[in-house]
Short mmCIF file of C-alpha atoms in Angstrom, two decimals:
data_model
loop_
_atom_site.label_atom_id
_atom_site.label_comp_id
_atom_site.label_asym_id
_atom_site.label_seq_id
_atom_site.Cartn_x
_atom_site.Cartn_y
_atom_site.Cartn_z
CA UNK A 160 -5.82 145.79 124.34
CA UNK A 161 -4.45 147.97 127.17
CA UNK A 162 -0.87 149.08 127.44
CA UNK A 163 -0.45 146.92 130.54
CA UNK A 164 -1.64 143.79 128.74
CA UNK A 165 0.65 144.53 125.83
CA UNK A 166 3.64 144.92 128.13
CA UNK A 167 2.76 141.74 130.00
CA UNK A 168 2.62 139.78 126.74
CA UNK A 169 5.80 141.29 125.34
CA UNK A 170 7.84 140.85 128.49
CA UNK A 171 6.40 137.59 129.77
CA UNK A 172 8.57 135.29 131.85
CA UNK A 173 8.59 131.49 131.69
CA UNK A 174 9.53 129.30 134.64
CA UNK A 175 9.60 125.57 135.16
CA UNK A 176 6.56 123.97 136.73
CA UNK A 177 7.10 120.62 138.45
CA UNK A 178 4.16 118.26 138.06
CA UNK A 179 4.19 114.60 139.11
CA UNK A 180 2.35 112.51 136.52
CA UNK A 181 1.40 109.12 137.91
CA UNK A 182 1.54 107.30 134.58
CA UNK A 183 3.57 104.08 134.35
CA UNK A 184 3.99 104.49 130.60
CA UNK A 185 5.78 107.82 130.95
CA UNK A 186 7.81 106.64 133.93
CA UNK A 187 9.12 103.54 132.16
CA UNK A 188 9.97 105.47 128.98
CA UNK A 189 11.72 108.17 131.00
CA UNK A 190 13.85 105.66 132.93
CA UNK A 191 14.74 103.69 129.78
CA UNK A 192 15.97 106.84 128.01
CA UNK A 193 18.00 107.80 131.08
CA UNK A 194 19.48 104.30 131.19
CA UNK A 195 20.39 104.48 127.49
CA UNK A 196 22.11 107.86 127.97
CA UNK A 197 23.95 106.59 131.06
CA UNK A 198 25.09 103.45 129.17
CA UNK A 199 26.29 105.58 126.24
CA UNK A 200 28.30 107.96 128.42
CA UNK A 201 29.82 105.43 130.80
CA UNK A 202 30.01 102.34 128.60
CA UNK A 203 30.82 103.77 125.18
CA UNK A 204 32.36 107.22 125.71
CA UNK A 205 34.33 106.63 128.91
CA UNK A 206 35.11 102.88 128.95
CA UNK A 207 35.19 101.95 125.23
CA UNK A 208 36.50 105.18 123.68
CA UNK A 209 38.43 106.19 126.81
CA UNK A 210 37.49 109.83 126.41
CA UNK A 211 38.69 110.52 129.94
CA UNK A 212 42.24 110.30 128.57
CA UNK A 213 44.23 113.08 126.95
CA UNK A 214 46.07 111.78 123.88
CA UNK A 215 48.90 112.94 121.63
CA UNK A 216 49.96 111.51 118.27
CA UNK A 217 53.61 111.65 117.31
CA UNK A 218 56.18 110.42 114.79
CA UNK A 219 59.56 108.93 115.61
CA UNK A 220 62.64 107.62 113.83
CA UNK A 221 63.94 104.18 112.96
CA UNK A 222 67.62 103.26 112.72
CA UNK A 223 68.79 99.79 111.79
CA UNK A 224 71.71 97.41 111.85
CA UNK A 225 72.01 94.50 109.39
CA UNK A 226 74.26 91.46 109.73
CA UNK A 227 74.72 88.41 107.55
CA UNK A 228 76.77 86.66 104.88
CA UNK A 229 75.38 85.01 101.75
CA UNK A 230 76.79 82.85 99.00
CA UNK A 231 76.22 83.95 95.42
CA UNK A 232 75.97 82.17 92.10
CA UNK A 233 77.46 83.70 88.93
CA UNK A 234 74.95 83.26 86.11
CA UNK A 235 77.44 82.79 83.24
CA UNK A 236 79.37 79.84 84.71
CA UNK A 237 77.52 78.81 87.93
CA UNK A 238 80.61 79.58 89.97
CA UNK A 239 80.09 80.33 93.67
CA UNK A 240 81.12 83.51 95.42
CA UNK A 241 80.00 85.21 98.62
CA UNK A 242 79.09 88.65 99.91
CA UNK A 243 78.54 90.15 103.34
CA UNK A 244 75.88 92.61 104.39
CA UNK A 245 78.17 95.63 103.85
CA UNK A 246 78.43 94.80 100.15
CA UNK A 247 74.68 94.29 99.60
CA UNK A 248 73.37 97.41 101.41
CA UNK A 249 73.15 100.45 99.16
CA UNK A 250 73.36 103.22 100.29
CA UNK A 251 75.26 102.05 103.36
CA UNK A 252 73.31 104.26 105.77
CA UNK A 253 69.77 105.66 105.60
CA UNK A 254 67.35 106.97 108.20
CA UNK A 255 63.89 105.40 108.00
CA UNK A 256 64.82 103.34 104.92
CA UNK A 257 66.87 100.28 104.00
CA UNK A 258 67.79 98.44 100.80
CA UNK A 259 69.25 94.94 100.73
CA UNK A 260 70.27 93.48 97.37
CA UNK A 261 69.28 89.97 96.34
CA UNK A 262 70.52 90.16 92.75
CA UNK A 263 73.37 92.22 91.26
CA UNK A 264 73.94 92.79 87.52
CA UNK A 265 77.25 94.43 86.54
CA UNK A 266 78.36 95.92 83.23
CA UNK A 267 81.94 97.12 83.52
CA UNK A 268 84.23 99.34 81.44
CA UNK A 269 81.55 101.17 79.44
CA UNK A 270 82.58 104.12 77.27
CA UNK A 271 80.57 106.59 75.19
CA UNK A 272 80.38 105.37 71.58
CA UNK A 273 78.22 103.65 68.98
CA UNK A 274 77.06 100.06 69.40
CA UNK A 275 74.19 97.75 68.65
CA UNK A 276 71.00 97.91 70.64
CA UNK A 277 69.86 95.14 72.95
CA UNK A 278 68.08 93.15 71.78
CA UNK A 279 69.78 93.50 68.43
CA UNK A 280 67.77 94.82 65.45
CA UNK A 281 68.72 93.66 61.97
CA UNK A 282 68.50 96.09 59.05
CA UNK A 283 69.24 96.62 55.38
CA UNK A 284 69.21 100.41 55.42
CA UNK A 285 69.23 103.12 58.05
CA UNK A 286 65.49 103.65 57.54
CA UNK A 287 64.93 100.16 58.96
CA UNK A 288 66.27 101.23 62.36
CA UNK A 289 63.38 102.07 64.73
CA UNK A 290 63.32 105.41 66.53
CA UNK A 291 61.51 103.95 69.57
CA UNK A 292 61.86 100.76 71.57
CA UNK A 293 59.24 99.01 73.70
CA UNK A 294 60.59 98.62 77.22
CA UNK A 295 59.76 95.76 79.57
CA UNK A 296 57.59 98.01 81.77
CA UNK A 297 55.26 98.87 78.88
CA UNK A 298 56.80 102.27 78.19
CA UNK A 299 58.58 103.39 75.02
CA UNK A 300 62.13 104.68 74.76
CA UNK A 301 62.69 107.39 72.19
CA UNK A 302 65.98 106.85 70.34
CA UNK A 303 65.45 109.40 67.55
CA UNK A 304 68.05 111.77 69.02
CA UNK A 305 70.78 109.12 69.13
CA UNK A 306 71.53 108.89 65.36
CA UNK A 307 70.49 105.32 64.67
CA UNK A 308 72.08 103.88 61.54
CA UNK A 309 72.57 100.54 59.82
CA UNK A 310 76.10 99.08 60.02
CA UNK A 311 76.88 95.49 59.04
CA UNK A 312 73.14 94.74 58.94
CA UNK A 313 72.67 95.85 62.57
CA UNK A 314 71.20 99.05 63.94
CA UNK A 315 73.67 100.94 66.07
CA UNK A 316 73.08 104.00 68.27
CA UNK A 317 75.09 106.49 70.27
CA UNK A 318 75.16 105.18 73.82
CA UNK A 319 77.32 103.70 76.56
CA UNK A 320 79.07 100.69 75.05
CA UNK A 321 79.05 97.80 75.49
CA UNK A 322 75.37 98.03 76.35
CA UNK A 323 73.92 96.26 79.39
CA UNK A 324 72.66 92.81 78.39
CA UNK A 325 70.29 92.15 81.29
CA UNK A 326 68.88 88.63 80.90
CA UNK A 327 71.56 87.38 78.50
CA UNK A 328 74.50 86.29 80.62
CA UNK A 329 77.30 84.41 78.86
CA UNK A 330 81.02 84.32 79.34
CA UNK A 331 81.42 86.40 76.16
CA UNK A 332 79.27 89.29 77.47
CA UNK A 333 80.60 92.06 79.66
CA UNK A 334 77.33 92.03 81.64
CA UNK A 335 77.42 89.52 84.48
CA UNK A 336 74.88 88.65 87.17
CA UNK A 337 75.31 87.41 90.73
CA UNK A 338 72.29 85.79 92.39
CA UNK A 339 72.48 85.90 96.19
CA UNK A 340 71.22 82.73 97.89
CA UNK A 341 70.86 83.24 101.67
CA UNK A 342 69.88 86.88 102.10
CA UNK A 343 66.68 85.70 103.83
CA UNK A 344 68.87 84.64 106.78
CA UNK A 345 70.20 88.18 107.29
CA UNK A 346 69.08 89.82 110.53
CA UNK A 347 67.82 93.38 110.93
CA UNK A 348 67.96 95.07 114.33
CA UNK A 349 65.39 97.88 114.40
CA UNK A 350 66.31 100.74 116.73
CA UNK A 351 63.10 102.76 116.85
CA UNK A 352 62.29 105.66 119.14
CA UNK A 353 59.46 108.12 119.74
CA UNK A 354 58.70 111.11 121.96
CA UNK A 355 55.55 112.97 122.98
CA UNK A 356 56.67 116.57 123.50
CA UNK A 357 53.32 117.90 124.75
CA UNK A 358 52.31 115.28 127.32
CA UNK A 359 55.73 113.90 128.30
CA UNK A 360 58.51 116.21 127.05
CA UNK A 361 61.22 114.63 129.21
CA UNK A 362 60.59 111.00 128.21
CA UNK A 363 62.04 109.14 125.21
CA UNK A 364 60.64 105.71 124.40
CA UNK A 365 62.73 103.17 122.49
CA UNK A 366 62.65 99.58 121.28
CA UNK A 367 66.14 99.13 122.70
CA UNK A 368 65.35 97.81 126.17
CA UNK A 369 68.59 95.83 126.43
CA UNK A 370 72.14 96.48 125.15
CA UNK A 371 71.73 93.45 122.88
CA UNK A 372 68.94 92.81 120.34
CA UNK A 373 65.92 90.68 121.23
CA UNK A 374 65.24 88.05 118.51
CA UNK A 375 61.63 87.94 117.34
CA UNK A 376 61.66 84.14 117.49
CA UNK A 377 62.40 84.21 121.24
CA UNK A 378 60.37 87.31 122.15
CA UNK A 379 57.22 87.32 119.96
CA UNK A 380 55.70 90.36 121.71
CA UNK A 381 58.79 92.46 122.36
CA UNK A 382 61.41 91.33 119.85
CA UNK A 383 63.26 93.92 117.78
CA UNK A 384 65.53 91.59 115.76
CA UNK A 385 63.98 90.08 112.61
CA UNK A 386 65.31 87.89 109.85
CA UNK A 387 64.41 88.87 106.28
CA UNK A 388 62.43 85.63 106.05
CA UNK A 389 60.31 86.64 109.08
CA UNK A 390 59.57 90.06 107.61
CA UNK A 391 58.52 88.53 104.30
CA UNK A 392 56.34 85.95 106.04
CA UNK A 393 54.17 88.57 107.77
CA UNK A 394 54.00 90.94 104.79
CA UNK A 395 50.60 91.51 103.11
CA UNK A 396 49.65 92.69 99.66
CA UNK A 397 48.67 96.34 99.21
CA UNK A 398 44.99 95.40 98.76
CA UNK A 399 44.92 93.72 102.16
CA UNK A 400 44.72 90.15 100.90
CA UNK A 401 47.20 87.74 102.41
CA UNK A 402 49.91 86.59 100.01
CA UNK A 403 52.51 83.92 100.62
CA UNK A 404 55.71 85.95 100.29
CA UNK A 405 58.99 84.08 100.56
CA UNK A 406 62.54 84.78 99.54
CA UNK A 407 62.10 82.50 96.55
CA UNK A 408 59.26 84.67 95.21
CA UNK A 409 61.08 88.01 95.52
CA UNK A 410 64.78 87.30 94.93
CA UNK A 411 64.57 87.77 91.13
CA UNK A 412 62.42 90.93 91.02
CA UNK A 413 62.68 92.32 94.55
CA UNK A 414 59.88 93.85 96.59
CA UNK A 415 58.92 96.95 98.58
CA UNK A 416 57.97 96.60 102.24
CA UNK A 417 56.68 99.15 104.69
CA UNK A 418 57.80 98.24 108.19
CA UNK A 419 55.81 100.27 110.69
CA UNK A 420 56.64 100.45 114.39
CA UNK A 421 53.36 101.30 116.12
CA UNK A 422 53.37 102.61 119.70
CA UNK A 423 50.65 102.82 122.33
CA UNK A 424 52.16 104.45 125.43
CA UNK A 425 50.72 104.94 128.91
CA UNK A 426 52.40 108.19 129.90
CA UNK A 427 51.25 107.88 133.52
CA UNK A 428 53.86 105.14 134.01
CA UNK A 429 57.25 106.29 135.19
CA UNK A 430 59.21 103.34 133.76
CA UNK A 431 59.69 104.10 130.04
CA UNK A 432 60.80 100.51 129.35
CA UNK A 433 57.34 99.11 130.24
CA UNK A 434 55.09 102.06 129.39
CA UNK A 435 54.51 101.20 125.72
CA UNK A 436 52.86 98.44 123.78
CA UNK A 437 55.03 98.12 120.64
CA UNK A 438 53.94 96.31 117.49
CA UNK A 439 55.80 95.76 114.23
CA UNK A 440 53.50 95.72 111.19
CA UNK A 441 54.78 94.79 107.74
CA UNK A 442 52.90 95.66 104.56
CA UNK A 443 53.99 94.77 101.04
CA UNK A 444 53.53 97.83 98.83
CA UNK A 445 54.38 96.48 95.39
CA UNK A 446 51.88 94.33 93.50
CA UNK A 447 51.26 92.99 90.02
CA UNK A 448 48.63 95.68 89.44
CA UNK A 449 51.10 98.56 89.83
CA UNK A 450 54.34 96.79 88.92
CA UNK A 451 55.92 94.32 91.30
CA UNK A 452 59.52 94.26 92.38
CA UNK A 453 62.14 96.93 93.00
CA UNK A 454 65.46 97.72 91.35
CA UNK A 455 67.70 100.66 90.58
CA UNK A 456 70.99 101.35 88.83
CA UNK A 457 74.09 103.19 89.98
CA UNK A 458 77.35 103.94 88.21
CA UNK A 459 80.95 104.71 89.07
CA UNK A 460 83.02 106.90 86.72
CA UNK A 461 86.77 106.84 86.15
CA UNK A 462 89.29 107.53 83.38
CA UNK A 463 91.57 105.14 81.51
CA UNK A 464 94.20 106.76 79.25
CA UNK A 465 92.17 109.97 79.34
CA UNK A 466 88.94 108.25 78.24
CA UNK A 467 85.95 108.39 80.57
CA UNK A 468 84.74 104.94 81.63
CA UNK A 469 81.99 103.79 83.90
CA UNK A 470 80.92 100.61 85.70
CA UNK A 471 77.12 100.21 85.68
CA UNK A 472 75.49 98.14 88.42
CA UNK A 473 71.84 97.17 88.61
CA UNK A 474 70.62 96.24 92.09
CA UNK A 475 67.48 94.19 92.66
CA UNK A 476 66.32 93.46 96.19
CA UNK A 477 64.20 94.20 99.24
CA UNK A 478 63.42 97.88 99.77
CA UNK A 479 62.08 98.78 103.22
CA UNK A 480 60.34 102.01 104.12
CA UNK A 481 60.55 102.38 107.91
CA UNK A 482 58.09 104.40 109.98
CA UNK A 483 57.69 104.97 113.70
CA UNK A 484 54.36 106.39 114.82
CA UNK A 485 52.20 106.15 117.87
CA UNK A 486 49.82 107.57 120.42
CA UNK A 487 50.58 108.54 124.00
CA UNK A 488 47.83 108.88 126.58
CA UNK A 489 47.41 109.91 130.20
CA UNK A 490 44.55 110.54 132.62
CA UNK A 491 42.95 113.99 132.37
CA UNK A 492 40.71 115.29 135.14
CA UNK A 493 39.35 118.09 132.96
CA UNK A 494 38.30 115.66 130.20
CA UNK A 495 36.67 113.36 132.76
CA UNK A 496 34.62 116.25 134.17
CA UNK A 497 33.72 117.34 130.63
CA UNK A 498 32.39 113.89 129.69
CA UNK A 499 30.38 113.53 132.89
CA UNK A 500 28.96 117.03 132.47
CA UNK A 501 27.97 116.21 128.91
CA UNK A 502 26.18 113.11 130.18
CA UNK A 503 24.21 115.09 132.74
CA UNK A 504 23.26 117.62 130.09
CA UNK A 505 21.99 114.82 127.82
CA UNK A 506 19.60 113.69 130.56
CA UNK A 507 17.38 116.62 129.51
CA UNK A 508 16.59 114.62 126.36
CA UNK A 509 14.60 112.12 128.46
CA UNK A 510 12.46 114.87 130.01
CA UNK A 511 11.95 116.66 126.69
CA UNK A 512 10.85 113.48 124.91
CA UNK A 513 8.41 112.52 127.68
CA UNK A 514 6.96 116.04 127.68
CA UNK A 515 6.37 115.69 123.95
CA UNK A 516 4.53 112.39 124.47
CA UNK A 517 2.54 113.86 127.33
CA UNK A 518 1.34 116.94 125.45
CA UNK A 519 0.99 115.72 121.87
CA UNK A 520 0.76 111.91 121.64
CA UNK A 521 -1.06 110.35 124.60
CA UNK A 522 -4.91 110.25 124.50
CA UNK A 523 -5.00 112.27 127.74
CA UNK A 524 -2.90 115.03 126.21
CA UNK A 525 -5.56 117.74 126.62
CA UNK A 526 -5.88 117.10 130.33
CA UNK A 527 -2.11 116.79 130.78
CA UNK A 528 -1.59 120.14 129.07
CA UNK A 529 -3.59 121.82 131.83
CA UNK A 530 -1.30 120.26 134.38
CA UNK A 531 1.77 121.35 132.44
CA UNK A 532 0.86 124.85 131.26
CA UNK A 533 -0.39 127.79 133.29
CA UNK A 534 -0.57 131.34 132.01
CA UNK A 535 -0.82 133.81 134.89
CA UNK A 536 -1.46 137.49 134.46
CA UNK A 537 -2.02 140.34 136.85
CA UNK A 538 -1.88 139.06 140.42
CA UNK A 539 -0.43 135.69 141.37
CA UNK A 540 -2.93 133.02 142.38
CA UNK A 541 -2.73 131.65 145.90
CA UNK A 542 -1.98 128.03 146.64
CA UNK A 543 -5.57 127.42 147.71
CA UNK A 544 -6.93 128.86 144.45
CA UNK A 545 -4.75 126.68 142.24
CA UNK A 546 -4.92 123.29 143.96
CA UNK A 547 -7.43 121.09 145.69
CA UNK A 548 -6.75 118.37 148.23
CA UNK A 549 -7.28 114.80 147.03
CA UNK A 550 -8.30 111.68 148.94
CA UNK A 551 -4.71 110.55 149.45
CA UNK A 552 -3.69 113.83 151.15
CA UNK A 553 -1.97 115.17 148.05
CA UNK A 554 -2.82 118.23 146.00
CA UNK A 555 -3.80 118.33 142.34
CA UNK A 556 -4.47 121.29 140.04
CA UNK A 557 -8.08 122.42 139.92
CA UNK A 558 -9.38 121.59 136.41
CA UNK A 559 -12.78 122.97 135.51
CA UNK A 560 -14.85 121.64 132.62
CA UNK A 561 -12.74 118.48 132.10
CA UNK A 562 -14.15 116.23 134.82
CA UNK A 563 -15.32 113.70 132.21
CA UNK A 564 -11.68 112.76 131.34
CA UNK A 565 -10.30 109.61 132.86
#
């Protein structure tokens, strides 16, 4: 092999050759693939997924205002009392969270000392007093460090006395319970807001479109004032299955709700009061599988005659975790050009696939290869050398030795 031939092979150059193949099979396949690509880009990417839009995800804040008054029933004597929202909200102010009590258990005037456990454990000797207790949640409480001993046939321990007697409410006990009756009629005004600092840094979007709240019952699609009963009615279980949740089913044990304010904002609109689609979604987070209900205890300390006392209060009720999240979107010329350019680039797939069929699959592949591939070396062939005129005044490549092909 000469040096010239070696150089020509090593530094060969490929260029596109345009050949019109009059074959309906290839033409139909080519057009169908192009149509599928066009449908994907325009129908799915641009229209369905809206990839011509620039989007930004963001988190906001939720403030709230609760109003209401409820009667309460004292467990030990069925007497009636009442409480307003200020007394049942604890703590009185939280950002992105809210607790509203439905049941209050109070044990007042406790002091550090030795007293019987609850429930009481009878004994003959100190060795009969257990060092651990089974709690209602399935856990065990270790009492070995609290010097349990047998006194008057009862096990006593070092603890705050008198001990809380939750579930045993009599006029003789210092532990008393108040069951609230109409907390489900309390109203919650959600004051949510969100901002998209990248796409719209000067705009703040809020659920407060009017100086007064908009009741959900009167404004199903834009209301921001809910009753507790309405929130419970639209709450779901954590596993996604619908559960009938009413005040009657949660007032004794409480519940945990996630109230999510979801935003979808068209940032091309100038009016911030109409730019967003706002939806309130409520999900119940507690379930029987992981422990239903919600409660906590708090205590207040004070001194009487130099002795430290405390009042212990157990609150059971509706705990709400509040979130504000959303997506803002606006038209983007650069993204539109990018998607259209990607669609044009994908059109090459149709040509590549048809070339594969033409050269490797169809029965006429050997003849079609001669139309498709030419290897030229040395001097360039003239137009007259490469083509011959056909009967219909068009030109076709000269193919020698393959005249027997259809």
